[in-house]
Tab-separated table of C-alpha atoms in Angstrom:
chain	number	residue	atom	x	y	z
G	1	MET	CA	72.016	173.675	105.710
G	2	ALA	CA	68.955	174.567	107.754
G	3	ASP	CA	66.746	173.088	105.009
G	4	VAL	CA	68.815	169.894	105.006
G	5	THR	CA	68.575	169.618	108.796
G	6	GLN	CA	64.817	170.153	108.743
G	7	ARG	CA	64.420	167.562	105.996
G	8	VAL	CA	66.534	164.968	107.808
G	9	LEU	CA	64.554	165.532	111.014
G	10	ALA	CA	61.320	165.063	109.064
G	11	LEU	CA	62.715	161.809	107.636
G	12	LEU	CA	63.679	160.634	111.119
G	13	ALA	CA	60.257	161.516	112.516
G	14	ALA	CA	58.607	159.424	109.791
G	15	LEU	CA	60.887	156.430	110.359
G	16	GLN	CA	60.450	156.578	114.137
G	17	THR	CA	56.786	155.640	113.708
G	18	GLY	CA	58.077	152.074	113.270
G	19	ARG	CA	56.566	151.691	109.806
G	20	ALA	CA	58.375	150.445	106.736
G	21	PHE	CA	58.246	152.985	103.894
G	22	SER	CA	58.931	152.454	100.229
G	23	GLY	CA	61.441	154.795	98.640
G	24	ASP	CA	58.765	156.382	96.453
G	25	GLU	CA	56.520	156.962	99.450
G	26	LEU	CA	59.258	158.656	101.483
G	27	ALA	CA	60.462	160.747	98.524
G	28	ALA	CA	56.913	161.987	97.900
G	29	ARG	CA	56.345	162.631	101.610
G	30	LEU	CA	59.501	164.762	101.846
G	31	ASP	CA	59.159	166.227	98.349
G	32	VAL	CA	62.679	165.180	97.328
G	33	SER	CA	64.223	163.070	94.591
G	34	PRO	CA	65.149	159.416	95.201
G	35	ARG	CA	68.824	160.424	95.045
G	36	THR	CA	68.370	163.068	97.753
G	37	LEU	CA	66.449	160.539	99.866
G	38	ARG	CA	69.354	158.081	99.671
G	39	ARG	CA	71.753	160.818	100.773
G	40	ASP	CA	69.542	161.731	103.733
G	41	VAL	CA	69.316	158.084	104.771
G	42	ASP	CA	73.117	157.906	104.658
G	43	ARG	CA	73.238	161.017	106.873
G	44	LEU	CA	70.998	159.340	109.438
G	45	ARG	CA	73.241	156.289	109.451
G	46	GLY	CA	76.215	158.575	109.984
G	47	TYR	CA	74.453	159.987	113.065
G	48	GLY	CA	74.078	156.474	114.459
G	49	TYR	CA	70.519	155.669	113.404
G	50	PRO	CA	70.257	152.070	112.120
G	51	VAL	CA	68.169	152.448	108.956
G	52	GLU	CA	67.485	149.133	107.250
G	53	THR	CA	67.190	149.147	103.458
G	54	ARG	CA	65.590	146.378	101.429
G	55	PRO	CA	66.082	146.937	97.671
G	56	GLY	CA	64.035	145.642	94.750
G	57	PRO	CA	60.283	145.093	94.366
G	58	GLY	CA	58.589	145.416	97.724
G	59	GLY	CA	61.689	147.155	99.075
G	60	HIS	CA	61.546	149.578	101.955
G	61	TYR	CA	63.328	151.768	104.470
G	62	ARG	CA	62.824	151.057	108.158
G	63	LEU	CA	64.415	152.191	111.409
G	64	THR	CA	65.538	149.124	113.345
G	65	ALA	CA	66.714	148.657	116.908
G	66	GLY	CA	70.345	149.603	117.369
G	67	ALA	CA	72.972	149.105	120.054
G	68	ALA	CA	72.173	152.493	121.573
G	69	LEU	CA	68.902	154.408	121.849
G	70	PRO	CA	68.993	157.342	119.403
G	71	PRO	CA	67.518	160.713	120.418
G	72	LEU	CA	63.754	160.867	120.188
G	73	VAL	CA	62.442	163.402	117.690
G	74	LEU	CA	58.967	164.793	118.328
G	75	ASP	CA	57.131	167.604	116.646
G	76	ASP	CA	55.226	170.141	118.756
G	77	ASP	CA	51.902	168.289	118.797
G	78	GLU	CA	53.573	164.939	119.496
G	79	ALA	CA	55.442	166.438	122.461
G	80	VAL	CA	52.194	167.805	123.905
G	81	ALA	CA	50.420	164.468	123.354
G	82	THR	CA	53.297	162.607	125.040
G	83	LEU	CA	53.127	164.785	128.140
G	84	LEU	CA	49.339	164.563	128.326
G	85	GLY	CA	49.453	160.793	127.906
G	86	LEU	CA	52.035	160.405	130.671
G	87	ALA	CA	50.108	162.732	132.978
G	88	THR	CA	46.876	160.813	132.405
G	89	LEU	CA	48.529	157.440	133.018
G	90	ALA	CA	50.328	158.752	136.100
G	91	ALA	CA	46.975	159.769	137.609
G	92	THR	CA	45.680	156.179	137.624
G	93	GLY	CA	46.667	153.667	140.260
G	94	SER	CA	48.486	153.996	143.562
G	95	ALA	CA	52.014	154.647	142.191
G	96	ALA	CA	53.273	151.361	143.626
G	97	GLU	CA	56.944	150.737	142.951
G	98	GLY	CA	57.437	149.107	139.557
G	99	SER	CA	53.925	149.923	138.364
G	100	VAL	CA	53.011	151.505	135.043
G	101	ASP	CA	51.649	154.607	136.774
G	102	ASP	CA	54.860	154.964	138.806
G	103	ALA	CA	56.924	154.691	135.619
G	104	ALA	CA	54.712	157.297	133.931
G	105	THR	CA	55.234	159.678	136.851
G	106	ARG	CA	59.006	159.323	136.569
G	107	ALA	CA	59.017	159.591	132.786
G	108	TYR	CA	56.853	162.714	132.934
G	109	GLY	CA	59.720	164.587	134.552
G	110	LYS	CA	62.330	163.330	132.097
G	111	VAL	CA	60.791	164.315	128.785
G	112	ASP	CA	62.752	167.575	128.761
G	113	GLN	CA	65.981	165.673	128.242
G	114	TYR	CA	64.797	164.407	124.877
G	115	LEU	CA	63.183	167.556	123.520
G	116	PRO	CA	64.886	170.208	121.387
G	117	LYS	CA	65.419	173.535	123.130
G	118	ARG	CA	62.581	175.213	121.232
G	119	LEU	CA	60.084	172.767	122.822
G	120	ARG	CA	61.433	172.663	126.375
G	121	ARG	CA	59.800	175.922	127.420
G	122	ARG	CA	56.459	174.843	125.963
G	123	ALA	CA	56.705	171.492	127.757
G	124	ALA	CA	57.574	173.229	131.035
G	125	GLN	CA	54.605	175.572	130.628
G	126	LEU	CA	52.293	172.661	129.990
G	127	ARG	CA	53.504	170.766	133.059
G	128	ALA	CA	53.203	173.850	135.258
G	129	SER	CA	49.632	174.502	134.091
G	130	LEU	CA	48.341	170.938	134.187
G	131	GLU	CA	46.575	169.071	136.972
G	132	THR	CA	44.969	165.653	136.577
G	133	SER	CA	42.384	164.199	138.903
G	134	PRO	CA	43.418	160.866	140.433
G	135	ALA	CA	41.453	157.849	139.250
G	136	LEU	CA	41.022	154.854	141.504
G	137	ALA	CA	42.513	151.892	139.672
G	138	PRO	CA	44.767	148.984	140.623
G	139	SER	CA	48.457	149.430	139.891
G	140	THR	CA	49.808	147.034	137.285
G	141	SER	CA	53.403	145.902	137.005
G	142	ALA	CA	55.212	147.467	134.057
G	143	GLU	CA	57.562	144.472	133.996
G	144	ASP	CA	54.653	142.024	133.766
G	145	LEU	CA	53.119	143.961	130.877
G	146	ALA	CA	56.444	143.946	129.041
G	147	SER	CA	57.030	140.241	129.760
G	148	LEU	CA	53.568	139.307	128.512
G	149	ALA	CA	54.071	141.412	125.377
G	150	ALA	CA	57.306	139.527	124.650
G	151	ALA	CA	55.614	136.174	125.310
G	152	ILE	CA	52.774	137.076	122.923
G	153	GLN	CA	55.277	138.152	120.275
G	154	HIS	CA	57.316	134.936	120.563
G	155	ARG	CA	54.296	132.676	121.291
G	156	SER	CA	55.776	131.500	124.563
G	157	VAL	CA	53.734	129.699	127.216
G	158	VAL	CA	53.666	131.504	130.568
G	159	THR	CA	52.851	130.380	134.097
G	160	PHE	CA	51.735	132.498	137.035
G	161	ASP	CA	49.788	132.565	140.260
G	162	TYR	CA	46.380	134.179	139.964
G	163	ALA	CA	44.171	135.639	142.694
G	164	GLY	CA	40.519	135.173	141.766
G	165	ARG	CA	37.638	137.488	142.567
G	166	GLN	CA	36.999	135.729	145.878
G	167	GLY	CA	40.687	135.854	146.871
G	168	ALA	CA	41.619	132.207	146.241
G	169	THR	CA	44.979	131.816	144.463
G	170	THR	CA	45.557	129.197	141.776
G	171	SER	CA	48.513	128.316	139.536
G	172	ARG	CA	47.896	128.829	135.824
G	173	ARG	CA	49.672	127.784	132.634
G	174	VAL	CA	48.438	129.688	129.581
G	175	GLU	CA	49.118	130.657	125.995
G	176	PRO	CA	48.940	134.489	126.011
G	177	HIS	CA	47.333	136.104	122.972
G	178	ARG	CA	46.320	139.722	123.725
G	179	GLN	CA	46.603	142.410	126.397
G	180	ILE	CA	43.580	144.688	126.780
G	181	HIS	CA	43.188	148.060	128.497
G	182	HIS	CA	39.548	148.681	129.366
G	183	HIS	CA	38.004	151.007	131.956
G	184	LEU	CA	41.344	151.619	133.726
G	185	ARG	CA	42.048	147.871	134.045
G	186	TRP	CA	44.623	145.727	132.243
G	187	TYR	CA	43.489	142.268	131.104
G	188	LEU	CA	45.139	139.259	129.481
G	189	LEU	CA	43.259	137.089	126.988
G	190	ALA	CA	44.841	133.638	127.005
G	191	TRP	CA	44.184	129.989	126.268
G	192	ASP	CA	44.245	128.102	129.581
G	193	THR	CA	46.039	124.822	128.821
G	194	GLN	CA	44.742	123.084	131.944
G	195	ARG	CA	41.105	124.012	131.365
G	196	GLY	CA	41.249	123.748	127.585
G	197	ASP	CA	39.383	127.017	127.062
G	198	TRP	CA	39.798	130.763	126.685
G	199	ARG	CA	40.122	132.818	129.860
G	200	VAL	CA	40.498	136.509	130.690
G	201	PHE	CA	42.777	137.453	133.591
G	202	ARG	CA	43.177	140.748	135.416
G	203	ILE	CA	46.906	141.455	135.085
G	204	ASP	CA	47.057	143.280	138.429
G	205	ARG	CA	46.066	139.963	140.077
G	206	ILE	CA	48.928	138.063	138.443
G	207	THR	CA	52.029	137.289	140.522
G	208	HIS	CA	55.180	135.209	140.009
G	209	LEU	CA	54.928	135.471	136.229
G	210	ARG	CA	57.357	133.153	134.450
G	211	THR	CA	57.981	132.623	130.737
G	212	SER	CA	58.710	129.012	129.765
G	213	THR	CA	60.698	127.695	126.836
G	214	SER	CA	57.578	125.987	125.454
G	215	THR	CA	55.910	127.634	122.478
G	216	TYR	CA	52.438	127.332	121.002
G	217	ALA	CA	50.728	127.557	117.637
G	218	PRO	CA	48.475	130.568	117.024
G	219	ARG	CA	44.752	130.086	117.600
G	220	PRO	CA	41.835	132.021	116.088
G	221	LEU	CA	40.440	134.426	118.657
G	222	PRO	CA	37.052	133.510	120.159
G	223	ALA	CA	35.586	136.832	118.960
G	224	ASP	CA	36.309	139.492	116.357
G	225	THR	CA	38.661	141.173	118.824
G	226	ALA	CA	39.964	140.476	122.307
G	227	LEU	CA	38.026	143.509	123.542
G	228	ASP	CA	34.789	142.058	122.116
G	229	TYR	CA	35.403	138.826	124.020
G	230	LEU	CA	36.088	140.754	127.242
G	231	ARG	CA	32.889	142.731	126.807
G	232	GLN	CA	30.911	139.534	126.262
G	233	GLY	CA	32.114	138.274	129.624
G	234	LEU	CA	31.506	141.550	131.440
G	235	ASN	CA	28.007	141.815	129.948
G	236	ARG	CA	27.036	138.174	130.487
G	237	ASP	CA	24.647	138.984	133.358
G	238	ARG	CA	23.436	142.300	131.971
G	239	GLU	CA	20.494	143.217	129.777
G	240	ARG	CA	20.555	145.184	126.561
G	241	VAL	CA	18.793	148.502	127.065
G	242	VAL	CA	17.631	150.648	124.134
G	243	LEU	CA	16.204	154.123	124.644
G	244	THR	CA	15.598	157.406	122.884
G	245	VAL	CA	16.591	160.550	124.767
G	246	HIS	CA	15.163	163.895	123.720
G	247	ALA	CA	18.482	165.703	123.939
G	248	PRO	CA	21.448	166.332	121.605
G	249	LEU	CA	24.098	163.638	121.404
G	250	PRO	CA	26.837	165.642	123.245
G	251	ALA	CA	24.532	166.160	126.230
G	252	VAL	CA	23.588	162.472	126.346
G	253	ALA	CA	27.225	161.439	126.026
G	254	ASP	CA	28.062	163.621	129.014
G	255	ALA	CA	25.207	162.186	131.085
G	256	LEU	CA	26.239	158.613	130.239
G	257	ARG	CA	30.015	159.212	130.493
G	258	TYR	CA	30.409	156.493	133.118
G	259	GLN	CA	28.459	153.938	131.089
G	260	GLU	CA	29.589	152.019	128.039
G	261	ALA	CA	26.993	153.230	125.555
G	262	GLU	CA	26.540	153.205	121.796
G	263	LEU	CA	25.081	156.560	120.826
G	264	ALA	CA	23.605	157.732	117.533
G	265	ALA	CA	22.035	161.088	116.733
G	266	LEU	CA	18.511	160.664	115.357
G	267	ASP	CA	18.357	164.406	114.669
G	268	GLU	CA	19.593	167.599	116.328
G	269	HIS	CA	17.408	167.058	119.396
G	270	ARG	CA	17.117	163.276	119.828
G	271	THR	CA	19.674	160.555	120.538
G	272	ARG	CA	19.404	156.771	120.426
G	273	ALA	CA	21.359	154.994	123.158
G	274	VAL	CA	22.156	151.292	123.556
G	275	LEU	CA	23.630	150.127	126.872
G	276	MET	CA	24.261	146.908	128.805
G	277	LEU	CA	22.964	147.270	132.369
G	278	ASP	CA	22.177	144.953	135.250
G	279	THR	CA	19.624	147.203	136.958
G	280	TRP	CA	17.228	149.932	135.876
G	281	GLU	CA	18.377	152.179	138.735
G	282	TRP	CA	21.678	152.811	136.927
G	283	LEU	CA	19.727	154.161	133.984
G	284	LEU	CA	17.784	156.667	136.083
G	285	LEU	CA	20.879	157.677	138.016
G	286	SER	CA	22.727	158.517	134.808
G	287	LEU	CA	19.802	160.462	133.307
G	288	ALA	CA	18.603	162.223	136.470
G	289	PHE	CA	20.709	165.318	135.833
G	290	LEU	CA	19.717	165.543	132.171
G	291	ASP	CA	16.636	167.751	131.794
G	292	ALA	CA	15.103	165.716	128.983
G	293	ASP	CA	12.359	163.200	128.296
G	294	PHE	CA	13.306	159.675	127.305
G	295	THR	CA	11.602	156.516	126.120
G	296	VAL	CA	12.786	153.015	127.031
G	297	HIS	CA	12.181	150.702	124.063
G	298	GLU	CA	13.628	147.557	125.613
G	299	PRO	CA	13.587	145.586	127.814
G	300	SER	CA	9.981	145.772	128.941
G	301	GLY	CA	10.991	145.096	132.563
G	302	PHE	CA	13.123	148.250	132.650
G	303	ARG	CA	10.287	150.269	131.123
G	304	SER	CA	7.764	148.997	133.696
G	305	ALA	CA	10.186	149.661	136.580
G	306	CYS	CA	10.766	153.241	135.409
G	307	GLN	CA	7.012	153.835	135.083
G	308	ALA	CA	6.386	152.468	138.589
G	309	PHE	CA	9.141	154.657	139.988
G	310	GLY	CA	7.659	157.669	138.202
G	311	ALA	CA	4.293	156.943	139.836
G	312	ARG	CA	5.947	156.861	143.257
G	313	LEU	CA	7.567	160.206	142.576
G	314	THR	CA	4.194	161.651	141.548
G	315	ASN	CA	2.671	160.519	144.852
G	316	CYS	CA	5.556	161.723	147.027
G	317	GLY	CA	3.738	164.981	147.838
């Protein structure tokens, strides 16, 4: 019976990923016959798990939403990752009521209820041993994130009030397409129907969000990904900086941890870095604590500024 229980839990863990699995794929994954797989699926249904079956070519098994939330099954590593993820999210923001970080804080203390007994002690040990440094970030409404996700799924037009960078508030009507998490901020990529163009909105600046009954047709994104489009906007007034640092890649990555950099190891002792910066001072500030030579390949203005600054340092005595 213990083997059957372990097998059924493994089946449930696979189905709870949300994927649709073919019968052959699941049978091979669990190392059972198709007949045994069908019996295990029937067992799950008997426990109240709504497993959808689609027979024939292209058929699959999939766990669908039921009337009640079934117990969550996590293996050891998944339980640890869940706690770490909640702790990290809880450390960002101001824990405002209804925010994602507030919800993460509350959920962090409830995980025990959904873990098997063998994992509860390990989870308690992890919580007792873990501290996370707070990160300054605006709190974002969990309800707004969920509402926007539903609107994106159903292609529903939404309206909201939006506070711009200078504080002025305007009313917007948009077709939401993607939500983006980047550098501890949540963004919405949407087609602004009034301006007839793509816009990116900070979700923490959105208030009075309302979903309308109007729907929209899908549009091709203005870039390969929503994140690419966001980066294009953030980097619009910045210059591309290319340099070679005479240090191993891990050391350079640590020195540039607060910069968005593309790094490539040229060999064991040299690293190529590509960044988008608006001032050469940021470059020196990031590299000042790295005891290594570096060469700025582009732009020439950054290279000249660094050389002039080096001359001033030489003459400081």
